[in-house]
Coordinates of C-alpha atoms in Angstrom, one line a residue:
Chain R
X256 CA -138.3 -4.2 45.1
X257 CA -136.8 -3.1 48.3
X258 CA -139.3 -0.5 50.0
X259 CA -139.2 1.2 53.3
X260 CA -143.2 1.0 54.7
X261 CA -144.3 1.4 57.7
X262 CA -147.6 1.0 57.9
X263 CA -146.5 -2.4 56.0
X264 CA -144.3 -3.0 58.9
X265 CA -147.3 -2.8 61.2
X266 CA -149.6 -5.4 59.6
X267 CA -146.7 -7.9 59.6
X268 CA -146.1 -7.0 63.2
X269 CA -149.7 -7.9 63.9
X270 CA -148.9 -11.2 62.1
X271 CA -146.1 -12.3 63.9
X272 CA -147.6 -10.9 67.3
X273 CA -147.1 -13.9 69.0
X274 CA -143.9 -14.3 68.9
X275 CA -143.1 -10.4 69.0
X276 CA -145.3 -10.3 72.5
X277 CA -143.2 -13.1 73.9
X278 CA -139.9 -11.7 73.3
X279 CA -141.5 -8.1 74.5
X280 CA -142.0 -10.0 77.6
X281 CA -138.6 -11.3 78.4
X282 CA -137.0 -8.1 77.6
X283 CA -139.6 -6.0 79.7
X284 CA -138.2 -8.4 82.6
X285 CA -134.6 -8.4 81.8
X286 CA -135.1 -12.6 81.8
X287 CA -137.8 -15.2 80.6
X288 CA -138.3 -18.8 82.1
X289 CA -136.8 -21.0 80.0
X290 CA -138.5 -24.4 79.3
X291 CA -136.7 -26.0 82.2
X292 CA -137.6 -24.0 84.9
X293 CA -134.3 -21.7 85.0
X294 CA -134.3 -18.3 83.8
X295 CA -132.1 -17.2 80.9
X296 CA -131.3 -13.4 81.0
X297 CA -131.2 -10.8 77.9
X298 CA -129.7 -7.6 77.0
X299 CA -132.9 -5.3 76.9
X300 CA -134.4 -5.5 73.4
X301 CA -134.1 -2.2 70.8
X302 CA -137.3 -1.0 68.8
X303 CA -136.0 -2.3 65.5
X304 CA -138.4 -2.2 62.3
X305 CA -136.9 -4.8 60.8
X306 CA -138.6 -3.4 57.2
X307 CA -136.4 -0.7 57.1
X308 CA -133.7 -2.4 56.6
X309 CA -129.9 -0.5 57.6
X310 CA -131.6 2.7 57.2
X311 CA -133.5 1.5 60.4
X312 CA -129.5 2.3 62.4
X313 CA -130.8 6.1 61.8
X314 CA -132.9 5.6 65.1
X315 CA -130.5 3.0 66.3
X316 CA -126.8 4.6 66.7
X317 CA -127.2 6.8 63.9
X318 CA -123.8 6.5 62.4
X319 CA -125.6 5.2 59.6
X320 CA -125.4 9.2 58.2
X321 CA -121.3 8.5 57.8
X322 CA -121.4 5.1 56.1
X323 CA -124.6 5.5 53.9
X324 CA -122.8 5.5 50.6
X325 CA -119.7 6.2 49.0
X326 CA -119.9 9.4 48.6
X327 CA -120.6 10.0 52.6
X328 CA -117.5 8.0 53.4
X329 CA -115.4 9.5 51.2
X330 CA -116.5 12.9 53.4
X331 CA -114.9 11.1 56.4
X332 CA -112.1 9.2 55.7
X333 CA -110.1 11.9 57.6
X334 CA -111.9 9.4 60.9
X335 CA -109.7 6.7 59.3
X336 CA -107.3 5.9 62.5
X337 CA -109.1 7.8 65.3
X338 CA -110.2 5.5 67.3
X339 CA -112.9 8.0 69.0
X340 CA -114.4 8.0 65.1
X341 CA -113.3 5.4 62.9
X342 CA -116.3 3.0 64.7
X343 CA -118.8 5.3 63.2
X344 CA -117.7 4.9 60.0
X345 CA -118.9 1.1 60.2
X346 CA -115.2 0.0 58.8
X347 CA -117.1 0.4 55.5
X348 CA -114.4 2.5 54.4
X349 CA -112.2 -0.6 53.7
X350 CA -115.5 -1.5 51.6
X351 CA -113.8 1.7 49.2
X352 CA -110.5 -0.7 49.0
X353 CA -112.7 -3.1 46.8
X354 CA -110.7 -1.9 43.4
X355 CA -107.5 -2.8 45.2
X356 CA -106.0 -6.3 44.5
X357 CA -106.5 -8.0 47.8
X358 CA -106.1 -11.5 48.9
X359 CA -110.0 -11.8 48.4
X360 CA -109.2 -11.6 44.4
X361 CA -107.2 -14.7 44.3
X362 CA -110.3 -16.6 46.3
X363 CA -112.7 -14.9 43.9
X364 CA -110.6 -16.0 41.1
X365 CA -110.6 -19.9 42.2
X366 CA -113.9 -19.6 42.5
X367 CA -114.7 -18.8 39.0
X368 CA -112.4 -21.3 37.9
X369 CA -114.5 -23.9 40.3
X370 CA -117.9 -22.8 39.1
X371 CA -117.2 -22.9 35.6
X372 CA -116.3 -26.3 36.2
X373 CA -118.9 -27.4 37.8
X374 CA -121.5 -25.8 35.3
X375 CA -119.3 -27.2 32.2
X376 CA -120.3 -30.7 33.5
X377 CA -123.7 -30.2 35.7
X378 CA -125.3 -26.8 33.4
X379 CA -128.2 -27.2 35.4
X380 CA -125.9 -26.1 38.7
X381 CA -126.1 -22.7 37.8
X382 CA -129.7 -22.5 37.5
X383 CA -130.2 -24.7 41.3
X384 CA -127.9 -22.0 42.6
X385 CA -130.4 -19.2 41.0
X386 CA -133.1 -20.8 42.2
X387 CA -134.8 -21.5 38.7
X388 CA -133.0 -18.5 36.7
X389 CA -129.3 -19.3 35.0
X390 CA -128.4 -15.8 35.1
X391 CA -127.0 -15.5 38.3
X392 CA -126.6 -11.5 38.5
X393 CA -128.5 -10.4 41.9
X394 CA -129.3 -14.0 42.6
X395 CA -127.3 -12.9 46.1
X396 CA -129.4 -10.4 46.9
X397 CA -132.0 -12.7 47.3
X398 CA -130.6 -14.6 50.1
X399 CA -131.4 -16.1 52.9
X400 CA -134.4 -17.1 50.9
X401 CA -137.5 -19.5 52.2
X402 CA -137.8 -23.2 50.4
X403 CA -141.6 -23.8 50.6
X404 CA -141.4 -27.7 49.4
X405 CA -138.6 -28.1 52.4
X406 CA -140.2 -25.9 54.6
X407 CA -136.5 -24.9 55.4
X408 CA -134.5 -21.0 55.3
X409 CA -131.7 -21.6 52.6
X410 CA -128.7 -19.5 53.2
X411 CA -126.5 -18.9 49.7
X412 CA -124.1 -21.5 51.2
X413 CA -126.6 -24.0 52.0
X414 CA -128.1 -23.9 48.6
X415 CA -124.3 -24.8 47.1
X416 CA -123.7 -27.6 49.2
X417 CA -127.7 -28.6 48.0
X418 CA -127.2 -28.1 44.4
X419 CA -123.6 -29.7 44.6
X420 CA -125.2 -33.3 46.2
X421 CA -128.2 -32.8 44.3
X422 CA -126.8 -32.4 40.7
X423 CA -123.2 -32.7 40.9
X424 CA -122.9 -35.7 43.3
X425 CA -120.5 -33.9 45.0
X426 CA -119.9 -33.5 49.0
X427 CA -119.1 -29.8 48.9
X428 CA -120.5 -28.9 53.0
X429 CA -120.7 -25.4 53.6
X430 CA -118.1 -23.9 55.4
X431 CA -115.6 -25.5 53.9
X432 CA -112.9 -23.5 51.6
X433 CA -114.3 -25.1 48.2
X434 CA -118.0 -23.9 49.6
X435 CA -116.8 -20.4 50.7
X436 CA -114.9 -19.8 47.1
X437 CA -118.2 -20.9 45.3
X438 CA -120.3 -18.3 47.3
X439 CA -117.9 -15.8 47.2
X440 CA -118.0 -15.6 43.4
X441 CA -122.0 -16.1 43.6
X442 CA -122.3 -12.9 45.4
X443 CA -119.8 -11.3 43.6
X444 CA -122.1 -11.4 40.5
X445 CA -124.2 -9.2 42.5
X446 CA -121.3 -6.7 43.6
X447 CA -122.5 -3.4 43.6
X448 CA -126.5 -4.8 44.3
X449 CA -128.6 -3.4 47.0
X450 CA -129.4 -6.7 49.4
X451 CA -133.0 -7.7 49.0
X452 CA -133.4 -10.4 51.2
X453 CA -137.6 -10.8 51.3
X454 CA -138.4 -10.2 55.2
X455 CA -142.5 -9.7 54.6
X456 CA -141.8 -13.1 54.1
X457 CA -144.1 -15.1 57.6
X458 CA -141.0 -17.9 57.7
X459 CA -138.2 -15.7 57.5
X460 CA -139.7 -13.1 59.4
X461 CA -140.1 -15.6 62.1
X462 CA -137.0 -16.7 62.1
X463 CA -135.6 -13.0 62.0
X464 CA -137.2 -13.0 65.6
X465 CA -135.8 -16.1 66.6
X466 CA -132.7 -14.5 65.5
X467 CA -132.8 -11.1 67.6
X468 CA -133.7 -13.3 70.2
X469 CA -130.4 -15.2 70.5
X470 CA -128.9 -11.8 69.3
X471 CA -129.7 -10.3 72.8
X472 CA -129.7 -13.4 75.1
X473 CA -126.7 -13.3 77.4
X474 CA -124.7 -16.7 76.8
X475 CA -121.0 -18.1 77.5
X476 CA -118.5 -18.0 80.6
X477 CA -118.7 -14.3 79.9
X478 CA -122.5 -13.6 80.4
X479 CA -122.1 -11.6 77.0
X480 CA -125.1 -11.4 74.4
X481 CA -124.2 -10.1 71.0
X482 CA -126.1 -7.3 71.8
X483 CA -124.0 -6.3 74.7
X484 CA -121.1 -5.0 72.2
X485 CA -123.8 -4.2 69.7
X486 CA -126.6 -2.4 70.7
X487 CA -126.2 1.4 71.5
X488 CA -128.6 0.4 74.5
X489 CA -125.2 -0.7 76.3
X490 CA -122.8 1.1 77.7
X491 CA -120.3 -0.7 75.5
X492 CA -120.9 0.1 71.5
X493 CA -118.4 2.9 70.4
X494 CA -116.0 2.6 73.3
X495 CA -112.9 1.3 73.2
X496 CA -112.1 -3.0 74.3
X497 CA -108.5 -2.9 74.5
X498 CA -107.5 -1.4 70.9
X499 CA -111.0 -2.3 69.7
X500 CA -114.2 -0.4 68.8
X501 CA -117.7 -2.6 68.1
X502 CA -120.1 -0.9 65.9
X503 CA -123.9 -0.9 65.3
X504 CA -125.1 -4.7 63.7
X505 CA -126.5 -2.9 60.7
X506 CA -125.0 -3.7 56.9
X507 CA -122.7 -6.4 58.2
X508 CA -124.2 -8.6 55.6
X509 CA -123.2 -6.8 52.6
X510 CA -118.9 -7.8 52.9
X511 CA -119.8 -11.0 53.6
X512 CA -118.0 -13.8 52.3
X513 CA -115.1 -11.8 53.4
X514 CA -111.3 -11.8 53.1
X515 CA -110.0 -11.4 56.6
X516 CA -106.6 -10.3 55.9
X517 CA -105.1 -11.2 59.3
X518 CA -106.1 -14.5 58.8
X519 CA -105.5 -14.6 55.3
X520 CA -108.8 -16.6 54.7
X521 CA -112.3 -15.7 53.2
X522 CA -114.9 -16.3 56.0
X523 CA -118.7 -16.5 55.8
X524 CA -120.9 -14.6 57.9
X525 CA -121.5 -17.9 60.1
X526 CA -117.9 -18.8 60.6
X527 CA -117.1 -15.3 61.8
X528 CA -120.1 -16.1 64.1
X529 CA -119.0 -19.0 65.5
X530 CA -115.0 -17.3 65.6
X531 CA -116.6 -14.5 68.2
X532 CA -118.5 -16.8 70.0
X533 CA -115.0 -18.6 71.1
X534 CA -114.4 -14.9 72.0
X535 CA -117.3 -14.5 74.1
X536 CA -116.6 -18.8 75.6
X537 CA -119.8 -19.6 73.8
X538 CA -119.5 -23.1 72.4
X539 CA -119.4 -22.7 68.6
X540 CA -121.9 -24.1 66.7
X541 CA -121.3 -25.7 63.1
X542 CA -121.7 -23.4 59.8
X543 CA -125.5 -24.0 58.4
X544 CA -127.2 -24.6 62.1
X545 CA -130.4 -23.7 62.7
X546 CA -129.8 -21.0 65.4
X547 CA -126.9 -19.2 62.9
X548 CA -129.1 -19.4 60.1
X549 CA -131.5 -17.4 62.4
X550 CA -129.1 -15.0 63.4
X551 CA -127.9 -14.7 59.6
X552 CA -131.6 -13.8 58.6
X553 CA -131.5 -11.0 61.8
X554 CA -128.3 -9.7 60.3
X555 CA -129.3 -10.1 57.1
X556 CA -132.5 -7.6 57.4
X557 CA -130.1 -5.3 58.7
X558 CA -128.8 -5.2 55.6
X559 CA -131.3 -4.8 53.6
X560 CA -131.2 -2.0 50.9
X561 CA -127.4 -1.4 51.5
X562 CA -125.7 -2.4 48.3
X563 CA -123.1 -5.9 47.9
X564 CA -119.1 -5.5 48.5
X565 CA -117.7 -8.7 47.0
X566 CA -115.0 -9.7 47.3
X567 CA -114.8 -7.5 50.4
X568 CA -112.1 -7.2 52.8
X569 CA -111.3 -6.9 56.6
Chain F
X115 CA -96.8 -3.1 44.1
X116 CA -99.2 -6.3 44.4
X117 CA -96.7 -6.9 47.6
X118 CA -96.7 -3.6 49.6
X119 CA -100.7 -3.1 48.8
X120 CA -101.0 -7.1 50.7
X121 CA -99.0 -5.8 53.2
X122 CA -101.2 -3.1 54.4
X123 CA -104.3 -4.9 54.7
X124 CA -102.0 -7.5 56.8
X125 CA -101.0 -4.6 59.3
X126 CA -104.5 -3.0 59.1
X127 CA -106.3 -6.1 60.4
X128 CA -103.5 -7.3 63.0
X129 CA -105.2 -5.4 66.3
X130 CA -108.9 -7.2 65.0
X131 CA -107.1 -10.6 65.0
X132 CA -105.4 -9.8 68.4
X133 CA -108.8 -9.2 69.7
X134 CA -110.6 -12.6 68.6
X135 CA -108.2 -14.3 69.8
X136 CA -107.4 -12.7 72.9
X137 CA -110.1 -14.1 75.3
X138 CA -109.7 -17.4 73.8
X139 CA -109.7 -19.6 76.9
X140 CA -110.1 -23.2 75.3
X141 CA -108.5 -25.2 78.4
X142 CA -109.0 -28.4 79.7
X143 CA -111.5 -27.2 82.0
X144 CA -113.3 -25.5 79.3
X145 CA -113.6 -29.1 77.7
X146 CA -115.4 -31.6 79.8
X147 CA -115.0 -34.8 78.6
X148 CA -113.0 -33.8 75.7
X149 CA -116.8 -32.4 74.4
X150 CA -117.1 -29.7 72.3
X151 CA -115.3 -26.0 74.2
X152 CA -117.6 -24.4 76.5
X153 CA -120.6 -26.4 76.4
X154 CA -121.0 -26.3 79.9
X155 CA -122.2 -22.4 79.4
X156 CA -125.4 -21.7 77.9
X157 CA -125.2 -21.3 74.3
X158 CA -127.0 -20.4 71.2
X159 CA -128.1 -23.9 70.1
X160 CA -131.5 -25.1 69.7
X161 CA -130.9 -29.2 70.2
X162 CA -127.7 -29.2 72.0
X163 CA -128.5 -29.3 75.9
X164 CA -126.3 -26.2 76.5
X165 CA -129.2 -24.2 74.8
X166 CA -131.2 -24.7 77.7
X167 CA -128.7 -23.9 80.6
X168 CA -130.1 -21.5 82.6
X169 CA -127.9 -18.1 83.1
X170 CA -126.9 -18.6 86.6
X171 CA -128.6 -16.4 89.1
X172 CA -126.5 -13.1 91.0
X173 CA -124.8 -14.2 93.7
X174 CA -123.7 -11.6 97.1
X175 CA -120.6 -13.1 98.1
X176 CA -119.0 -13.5 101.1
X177 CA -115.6 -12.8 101.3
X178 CA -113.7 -15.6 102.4
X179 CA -111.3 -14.9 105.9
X180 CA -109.2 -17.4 105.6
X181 CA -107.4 -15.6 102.6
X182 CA -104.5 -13.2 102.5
X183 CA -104.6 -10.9 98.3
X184 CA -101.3 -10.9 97.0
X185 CA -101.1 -7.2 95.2
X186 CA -98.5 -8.3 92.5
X187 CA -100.4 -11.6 91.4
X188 CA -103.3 -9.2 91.4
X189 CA -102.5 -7.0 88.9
X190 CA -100.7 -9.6 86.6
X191 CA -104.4 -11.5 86.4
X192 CA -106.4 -8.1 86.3
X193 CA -104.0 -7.4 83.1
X194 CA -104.2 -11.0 81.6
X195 CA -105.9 -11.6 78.6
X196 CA -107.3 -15.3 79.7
X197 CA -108.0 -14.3 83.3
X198 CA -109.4 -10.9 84.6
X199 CA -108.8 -9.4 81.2
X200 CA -110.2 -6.0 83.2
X201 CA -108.2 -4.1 81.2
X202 CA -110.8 -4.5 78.2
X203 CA -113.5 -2.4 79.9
X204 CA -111.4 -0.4 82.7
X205 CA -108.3 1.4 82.8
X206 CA -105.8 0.3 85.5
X207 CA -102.7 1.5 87.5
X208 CA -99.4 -0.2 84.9
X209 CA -101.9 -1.1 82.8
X210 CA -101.8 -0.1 78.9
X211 CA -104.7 0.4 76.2
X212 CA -107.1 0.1 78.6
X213 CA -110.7 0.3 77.5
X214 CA -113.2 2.7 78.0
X215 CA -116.2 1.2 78.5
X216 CA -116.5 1.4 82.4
X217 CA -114.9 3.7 85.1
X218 CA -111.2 4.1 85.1
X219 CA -109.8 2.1 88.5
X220 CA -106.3 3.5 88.5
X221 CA -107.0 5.3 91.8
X222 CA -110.1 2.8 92.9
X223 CA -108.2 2.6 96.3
X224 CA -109.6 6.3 96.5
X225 CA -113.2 5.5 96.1
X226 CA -113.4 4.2 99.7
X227 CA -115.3 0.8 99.2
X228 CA -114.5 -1.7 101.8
X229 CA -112.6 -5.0 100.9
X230 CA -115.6 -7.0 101.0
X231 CA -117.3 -5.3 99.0
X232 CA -114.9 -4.6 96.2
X233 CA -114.6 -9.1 96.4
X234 CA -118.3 -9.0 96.6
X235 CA -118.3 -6.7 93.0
X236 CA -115.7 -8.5 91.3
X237 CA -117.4 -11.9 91.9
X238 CA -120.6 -10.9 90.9
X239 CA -121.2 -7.0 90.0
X240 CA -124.7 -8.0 89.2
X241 CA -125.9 -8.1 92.8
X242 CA -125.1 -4.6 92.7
X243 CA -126.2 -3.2 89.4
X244 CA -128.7 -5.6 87.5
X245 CA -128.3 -6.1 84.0
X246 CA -124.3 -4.8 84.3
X247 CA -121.9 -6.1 81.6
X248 CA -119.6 -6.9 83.9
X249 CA -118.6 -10.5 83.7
X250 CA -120.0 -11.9 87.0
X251 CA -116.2 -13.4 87.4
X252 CA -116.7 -15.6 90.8
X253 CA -120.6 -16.9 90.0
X254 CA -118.8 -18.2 86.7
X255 CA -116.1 -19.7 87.9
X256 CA -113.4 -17.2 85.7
X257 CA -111.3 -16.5 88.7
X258 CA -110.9 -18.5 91.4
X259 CA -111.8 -16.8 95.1
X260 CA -107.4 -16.7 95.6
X261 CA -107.4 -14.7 92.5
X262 CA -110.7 -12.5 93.0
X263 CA -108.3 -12.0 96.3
X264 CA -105.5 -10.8 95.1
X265 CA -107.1 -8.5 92.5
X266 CA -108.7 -7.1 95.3
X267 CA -105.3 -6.4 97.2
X268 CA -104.2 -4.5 93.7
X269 CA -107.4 -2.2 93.8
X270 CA -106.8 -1.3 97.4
X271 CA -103.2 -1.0 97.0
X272 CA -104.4 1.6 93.5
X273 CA -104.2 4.8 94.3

């Protein structure tokens, strides 16, 4: 179970010290050597305890106290269209729309139809995807999980484009639409679920680090980190780009696959990572590597404890 | 019914679309070799060589004499989404939806910075406050000196 401990949270720190000390450093300095001589600069790190989970935004922007739960947002709602207050609501009020027939419906629905095909013909597909179990209620939650026999951090997309080649014989690469519709219907058998996604855990705890790190580096054309529209440590977070408000990097996980209704498409977490880093002139990287899978484990922590939207909608 | 309820979430997530697009600058330029956009920046990658690009130090520039601004051709590339795009952070004189994020510039002319100092800010604000999110525009080649030029002859002409 999901639990909120911080004297927990500083024996894993102690663990991980290493790596925590050397990111201290570069953020204590604004920039860190890089490898090859050069020096890469970062936005100046937040005090995040990772084992909190989203309620760790309450010393981080604090708007978690409007987005906490349904109930809160409904309180709200009235911020729905102010642009100096809709931001704090974390756009989880369209998360209230998930009753309404959206165009993430029809994906969810071909997705069904796709995985009860698959499991009509491969039965053991169902029980790869759950990692051992066939029910696949909460299975979700559980994800980005770590494979100890691959030594490798399995994203729910990654372990469908496994189990597809491994049982089905099937080429079914994550990011693609027959992927996306697959996961999207996986995680909305946990709709509803708190996400539980197991950071005590040494390897994904590491690579939550890795994660913040390129979270807060500053990359692209733009000399932009994530961070620099994320974190309320900038003077950026809450104000208005153009028509735009950024919010605080906590619960993002929970929509996600989502149906992006200006596009019309579902997207994973990693595509709208690699969208936004076009946005920032960042060359995109490909859904599934390495350094996303990082940053989904960051964004993923942040997450944890706040409860599944699937099939959300944006 | 089914129809009006798609419709709103179409017209609710226009302005989100309009923004990831917006900055999308996927030129030539941006392309060496025909290579994957932008890899010429340092990225998030851990094998690709652009992961270990260095950021590029600040730079105090000099501004160039041998250049005349052009105040009109200033503010359209202070206003365009591919070039200056300063209307995402600032406000600006003719400029609409300008953002909040840094200090309104409509009456910058006002301020009483000298001309090479504004070129020196707008080519790399970093020499001046460390850690700014500024884009350093001129260090990273996003405007060329002509056009840092003429933006400057729109802020001193803004008041």
């Amino acid at each position: 179970m999901y639990t909120h401990n911080r004297i927990g949270a500083q024996t894993k720190r102690a663990r991980v010290g290493g790596v925590l000390a050397a990111i201290a450093l570069a953020a204590g300095a604004g920039t860190v050597a890089a490898q090859q001589g050069g020096a890469q600069e970062y936005v100046p790190f937040d005090d995040i305890d990772p084992t909190l989970g989203y309620r760790a935004d309450m010393e981080f922007s604090g708007t978690v106290r409007y987005w906490k739960d349904e109930e809160t947002l409904r309180q709200y709602l009235s911020w729905v269209g102010d642009p100096e207050n809709e931001w704090k609501l974390n756009y989880k009020h369209r998360d209230l729309e998930y009753d309404d027939l959206h165009g993430g419906h029809f994906y969810l629905e071909e997705g069904e139809e796709a995985f009860r095909k698959l499991s009509e013909r491969h039965p053991e597909f169902p029980r790869c995807v759950g990692w051992g179990e066939t029910d696949l209620v909460g299975a979700a939650t559980r994800y980005p999980r770590h494979d100890s026999e691959t030594n490798t951090i399995v994203t729910l997309e990654s372990r469908i484009e496994h189990c597809a080649k491994a049982i089905a014989e099937q080429e079914i690469p994550q990011g693609s639409p027959g992927n996306t519709r697959l996961a999207l219907y996986v995680k909305s058998l946990s709709h509803g679920m708190p996400i539980n996604m197991e950071i005590g855990q040494p390897e994904l705890r590491m690579a939550y680090e890795r994660g913040k790190g390129l979270f807060y580096r500053k990359v692209g054309q733009f000399n932009f980190a994530c961070a620099t529209c994320h974190s309320p440590g900038t003077p950026v977070m809450g104000q208005r780009l153009r028509g735009q408000v950024s919010t605080t990097p906590f619960a993002f996980a929970a929509h996600f696959p989502t149906y992006r209704s200006a596009r019309g498409t579902v997207e994973t977490l990693q595509t709208r990572i690699g969208l936004c880093s076009r946005q920032m002139r960042v060359m995109p990287l490909r859904p599934g590597d390495p350094a996303y899978v990082d940053l989904e484990v960051f964004l993923t922590a942040l997450s944890n404890g706040y409860p599944i939207v699937s099939p959300g909608v944006r | 019914m089914y129809a009006t309820r798609i419709t709103r979430h179409l017209m609710w997530a226009l302005p989100l679309l309009a923004l990831c697009l917006s900055a999308y600058a996927d030129t030539p330029a941006n392309r060496p070799a025909g290579g994957p956009p932008f890899a010429q920046w340092p990225c998030h990658s851990y094998t690709h060589p652009c992961g270990e690009i260095p950021t590029r130090p600040a730079v105090s520039a000099q501004m160039p004499s041998d250049l005349e601004g052009d105040p009109d051709r200033g503010r359209a590339l202070a206003h365009n989404r591919s070039k200056g795009n300063c209307l995402t952070c600032h406000m600006m004189q003719g400029g609409a939806q300008g953002g909040t994020v840094a200090p309104d510039l409509s009456q910058y002319a006002t301020w009483g910075r000298s001309t090479e100092e504004i070129y020196a800010r707008i080519h790399d604000q970093r020499a001046f406050i460390a850690g700014t999110v500024m884009p350093p525009f001129g260090t990273n080649e996003i405007l060329t000196e002509q056009e840092i030029m003429d933006i400057v002859s729109y802020l001193k002409n803004s008041r």
